[in-house]
PDB file of C-alpha atoms in Angstrom:
ATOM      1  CA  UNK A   1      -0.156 -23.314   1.138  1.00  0.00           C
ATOM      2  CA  UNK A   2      -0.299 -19.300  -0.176  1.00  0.00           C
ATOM      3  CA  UNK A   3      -1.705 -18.269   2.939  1.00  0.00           C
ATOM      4  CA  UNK A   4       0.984 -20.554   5.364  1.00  0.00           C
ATOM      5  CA  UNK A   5       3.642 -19.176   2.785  1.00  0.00           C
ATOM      6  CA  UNK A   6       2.315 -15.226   3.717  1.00  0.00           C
ATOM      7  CA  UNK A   7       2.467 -15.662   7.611  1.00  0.00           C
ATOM      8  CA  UNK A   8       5.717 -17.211   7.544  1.00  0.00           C
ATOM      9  CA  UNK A   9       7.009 -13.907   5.505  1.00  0.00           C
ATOM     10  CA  UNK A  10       5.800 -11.542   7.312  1.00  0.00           C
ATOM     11  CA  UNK A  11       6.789 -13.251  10.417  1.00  0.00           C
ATOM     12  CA  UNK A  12      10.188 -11.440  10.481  1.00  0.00           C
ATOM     13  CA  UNK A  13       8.786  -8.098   9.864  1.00  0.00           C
ATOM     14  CA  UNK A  14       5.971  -7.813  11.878  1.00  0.00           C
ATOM     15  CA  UNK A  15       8.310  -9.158  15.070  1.00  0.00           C
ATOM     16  CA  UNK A  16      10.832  -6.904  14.058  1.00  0.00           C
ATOM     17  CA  UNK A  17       8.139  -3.664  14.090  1.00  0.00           C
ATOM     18  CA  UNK A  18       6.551  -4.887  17.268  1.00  0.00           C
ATOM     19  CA  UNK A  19       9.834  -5.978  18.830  1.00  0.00           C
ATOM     20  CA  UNK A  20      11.837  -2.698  18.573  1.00  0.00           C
ATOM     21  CA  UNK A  21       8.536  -0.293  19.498  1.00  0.00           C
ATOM     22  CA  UNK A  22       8.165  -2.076  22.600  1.00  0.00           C
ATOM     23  CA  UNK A  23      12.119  -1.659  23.669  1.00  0.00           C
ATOM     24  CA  UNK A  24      11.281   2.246  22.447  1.00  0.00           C
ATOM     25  CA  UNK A  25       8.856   2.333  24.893  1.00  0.00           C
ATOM     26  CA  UNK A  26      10.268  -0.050  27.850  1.00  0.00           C
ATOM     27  CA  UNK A  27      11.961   3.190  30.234  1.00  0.00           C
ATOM     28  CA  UNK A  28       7.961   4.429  30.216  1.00  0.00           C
ATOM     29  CA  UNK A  29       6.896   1.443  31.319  1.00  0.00           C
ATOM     30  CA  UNK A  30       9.348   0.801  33.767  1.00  0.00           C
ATOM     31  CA  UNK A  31       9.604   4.483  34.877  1.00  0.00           C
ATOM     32  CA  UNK A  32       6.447   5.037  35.052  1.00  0.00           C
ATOM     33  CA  UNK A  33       6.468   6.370  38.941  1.00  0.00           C
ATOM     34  CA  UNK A  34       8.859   9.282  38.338  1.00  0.00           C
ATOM     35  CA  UNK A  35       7.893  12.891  38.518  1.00  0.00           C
ATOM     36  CA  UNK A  36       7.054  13.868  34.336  1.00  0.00           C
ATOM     37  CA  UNK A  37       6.401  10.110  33.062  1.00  0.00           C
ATOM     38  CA  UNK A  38       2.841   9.739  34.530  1.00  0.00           C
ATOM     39  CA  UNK A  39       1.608  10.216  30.618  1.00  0.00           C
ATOM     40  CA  UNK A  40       4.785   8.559  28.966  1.00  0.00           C
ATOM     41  CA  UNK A  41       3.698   5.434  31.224  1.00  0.00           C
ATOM     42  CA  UNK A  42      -0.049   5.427  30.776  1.00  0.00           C
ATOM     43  CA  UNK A  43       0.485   6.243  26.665  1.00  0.00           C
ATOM     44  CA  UNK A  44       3.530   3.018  26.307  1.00  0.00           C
ATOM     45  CA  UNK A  45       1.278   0.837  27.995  1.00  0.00           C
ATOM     46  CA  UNK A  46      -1.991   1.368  25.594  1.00  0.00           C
ATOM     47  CA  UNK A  47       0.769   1.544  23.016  1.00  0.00           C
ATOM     48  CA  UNK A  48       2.671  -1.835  23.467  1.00  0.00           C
ATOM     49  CA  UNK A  49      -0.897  -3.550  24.207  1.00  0.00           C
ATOM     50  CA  UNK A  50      -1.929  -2.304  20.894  1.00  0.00           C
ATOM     51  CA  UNK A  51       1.037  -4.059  19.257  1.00  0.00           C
ATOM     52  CA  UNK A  52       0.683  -7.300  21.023  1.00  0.00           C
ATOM     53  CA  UNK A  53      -2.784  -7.271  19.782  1.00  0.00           C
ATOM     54  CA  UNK A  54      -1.812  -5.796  16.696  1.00  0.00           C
ATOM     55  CA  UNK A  55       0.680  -8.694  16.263  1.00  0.00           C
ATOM     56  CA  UNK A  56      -1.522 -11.430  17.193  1.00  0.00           C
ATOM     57  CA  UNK A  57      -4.346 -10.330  14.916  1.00  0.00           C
ATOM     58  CA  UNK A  58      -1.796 -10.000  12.039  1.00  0.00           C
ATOM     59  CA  UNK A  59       0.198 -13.486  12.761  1.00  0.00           C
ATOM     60  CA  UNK A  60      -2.934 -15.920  13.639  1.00  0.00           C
ATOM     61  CA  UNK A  61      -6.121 -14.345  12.940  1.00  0.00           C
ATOM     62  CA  UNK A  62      -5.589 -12.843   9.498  1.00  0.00           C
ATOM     63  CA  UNK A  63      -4.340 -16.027   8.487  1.00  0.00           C
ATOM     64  CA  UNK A  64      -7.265 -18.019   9.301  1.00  0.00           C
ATOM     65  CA  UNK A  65      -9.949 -15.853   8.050  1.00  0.00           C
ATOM     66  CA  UNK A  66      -7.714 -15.534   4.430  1.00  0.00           C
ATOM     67  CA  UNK A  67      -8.028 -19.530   5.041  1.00  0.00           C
ATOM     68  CA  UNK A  68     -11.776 -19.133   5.488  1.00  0.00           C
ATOM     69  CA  UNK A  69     -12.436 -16.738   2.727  1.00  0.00           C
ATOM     70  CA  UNK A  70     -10.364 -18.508  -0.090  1.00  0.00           C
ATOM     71  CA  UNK A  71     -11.681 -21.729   0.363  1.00  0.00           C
ATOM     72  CA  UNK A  72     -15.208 -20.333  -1.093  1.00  0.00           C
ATOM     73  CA  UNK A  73     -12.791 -18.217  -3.616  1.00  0.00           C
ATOM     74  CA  UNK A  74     -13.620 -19.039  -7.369  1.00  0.00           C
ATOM     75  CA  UNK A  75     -10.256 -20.328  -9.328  1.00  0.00           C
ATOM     76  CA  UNK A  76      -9.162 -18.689 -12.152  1.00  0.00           C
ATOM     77  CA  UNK A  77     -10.438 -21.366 -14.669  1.00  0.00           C
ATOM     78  CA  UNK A  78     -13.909 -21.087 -13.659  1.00  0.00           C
ATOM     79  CA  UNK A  79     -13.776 -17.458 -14.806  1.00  0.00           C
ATOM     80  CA  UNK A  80     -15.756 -16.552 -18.059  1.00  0.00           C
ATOM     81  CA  UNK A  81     -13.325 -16.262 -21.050  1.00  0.00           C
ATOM     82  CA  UNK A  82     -14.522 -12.191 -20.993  1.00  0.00           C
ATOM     83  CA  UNK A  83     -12.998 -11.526 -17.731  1.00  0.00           C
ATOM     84  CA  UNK A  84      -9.548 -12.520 -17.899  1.00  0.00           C
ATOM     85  CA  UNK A  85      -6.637 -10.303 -18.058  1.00  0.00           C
ATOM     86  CA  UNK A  86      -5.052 -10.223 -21.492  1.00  0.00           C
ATOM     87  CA  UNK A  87      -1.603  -9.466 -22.110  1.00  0.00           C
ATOM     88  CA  UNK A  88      -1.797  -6.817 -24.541  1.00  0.00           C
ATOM     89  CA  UNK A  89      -0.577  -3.196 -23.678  1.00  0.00           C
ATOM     90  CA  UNK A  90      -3.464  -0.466 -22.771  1.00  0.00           C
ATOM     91  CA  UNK A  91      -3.892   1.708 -25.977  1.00  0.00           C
ATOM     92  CA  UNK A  92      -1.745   5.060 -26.622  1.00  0.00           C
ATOM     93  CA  UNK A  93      -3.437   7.428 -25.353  1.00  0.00           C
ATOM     94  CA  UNK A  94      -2.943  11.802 -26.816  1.00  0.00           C
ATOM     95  CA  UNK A  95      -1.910  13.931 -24.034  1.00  0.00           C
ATOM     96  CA  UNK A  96      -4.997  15.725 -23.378  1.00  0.00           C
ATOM     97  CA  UNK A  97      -4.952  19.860 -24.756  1.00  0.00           C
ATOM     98  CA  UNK A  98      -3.644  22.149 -22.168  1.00  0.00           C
ATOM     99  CA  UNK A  99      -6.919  24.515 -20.598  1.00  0.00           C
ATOM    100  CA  UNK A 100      -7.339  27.082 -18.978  1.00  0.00           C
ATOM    101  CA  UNK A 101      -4.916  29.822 -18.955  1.00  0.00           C
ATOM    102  CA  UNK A 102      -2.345  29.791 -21.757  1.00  0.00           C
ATOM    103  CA  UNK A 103       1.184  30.039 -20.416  1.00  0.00           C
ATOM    104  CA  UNK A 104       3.049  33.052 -20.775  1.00  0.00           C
ATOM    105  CA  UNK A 105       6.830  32.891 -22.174  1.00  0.00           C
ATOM    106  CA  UNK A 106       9.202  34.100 -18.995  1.00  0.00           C
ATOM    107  CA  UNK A 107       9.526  37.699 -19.924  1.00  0.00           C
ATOM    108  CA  UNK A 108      11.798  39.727 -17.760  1.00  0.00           C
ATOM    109  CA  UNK A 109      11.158  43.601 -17.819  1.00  0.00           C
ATOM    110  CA  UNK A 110      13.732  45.632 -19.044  1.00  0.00           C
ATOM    111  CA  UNK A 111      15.715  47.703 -16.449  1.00  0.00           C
ATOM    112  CA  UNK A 112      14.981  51.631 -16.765  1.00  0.00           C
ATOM    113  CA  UNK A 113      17.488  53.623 -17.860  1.00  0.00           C
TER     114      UNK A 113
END
């Protein structure tokens, strides 16, 4: 349900991404037989292939293999009592001692008279 709940979220943003790089790169694409695109074209294709690929991977394959991974995942309950995360705040730590060079106070020189 967590991992059907994750694609469906990042649905919207990863289209979005892939969606408006691709119209970015479209006049390459198109243009690609004019006199000073030759590298624009050849670069926007590799590009948008990337993102469709990109975009698959992200939208179906990622998905599944969180599916395939969590399945085997342990639950929180079957945890040892050591390892779980307690609520309490870390401990207060002293600002460790300046080192080094000691600061000098921001002396101006006095103007000659």
């Amino acid at each position: 349900e967590l991992v059907l709940r994750g694609a469906g979220e990042r649905l919207g943003p990863v289209l979005t991404t892939a969606f408006a790089t691709a119209l970015a790169l479209t006049p390459f694409v198109v243009r690609g037989e004019i006199a000073g695109y030759e590298l624009g074209h050849s670069l926007a294709v590799v590009m948008i292939g990337g993102l469709l690929t990109a975009t698959l991977l992200t939208l179906f394959v990622v998905p599944v293999v969180y599916l395939g991974f969590g399945a085997s995942a342990v639950t929180e309950s079957e945890l040892p009592a050591t390892s779980k995360l307690t609520t309490d705040p870390p401990p207060h730590r002293e600002a460790p001692a300046p080192s080094g060079v000691a600061m000098q106070p921001n002396v101006q020189p006095e103007p000659s008279t």
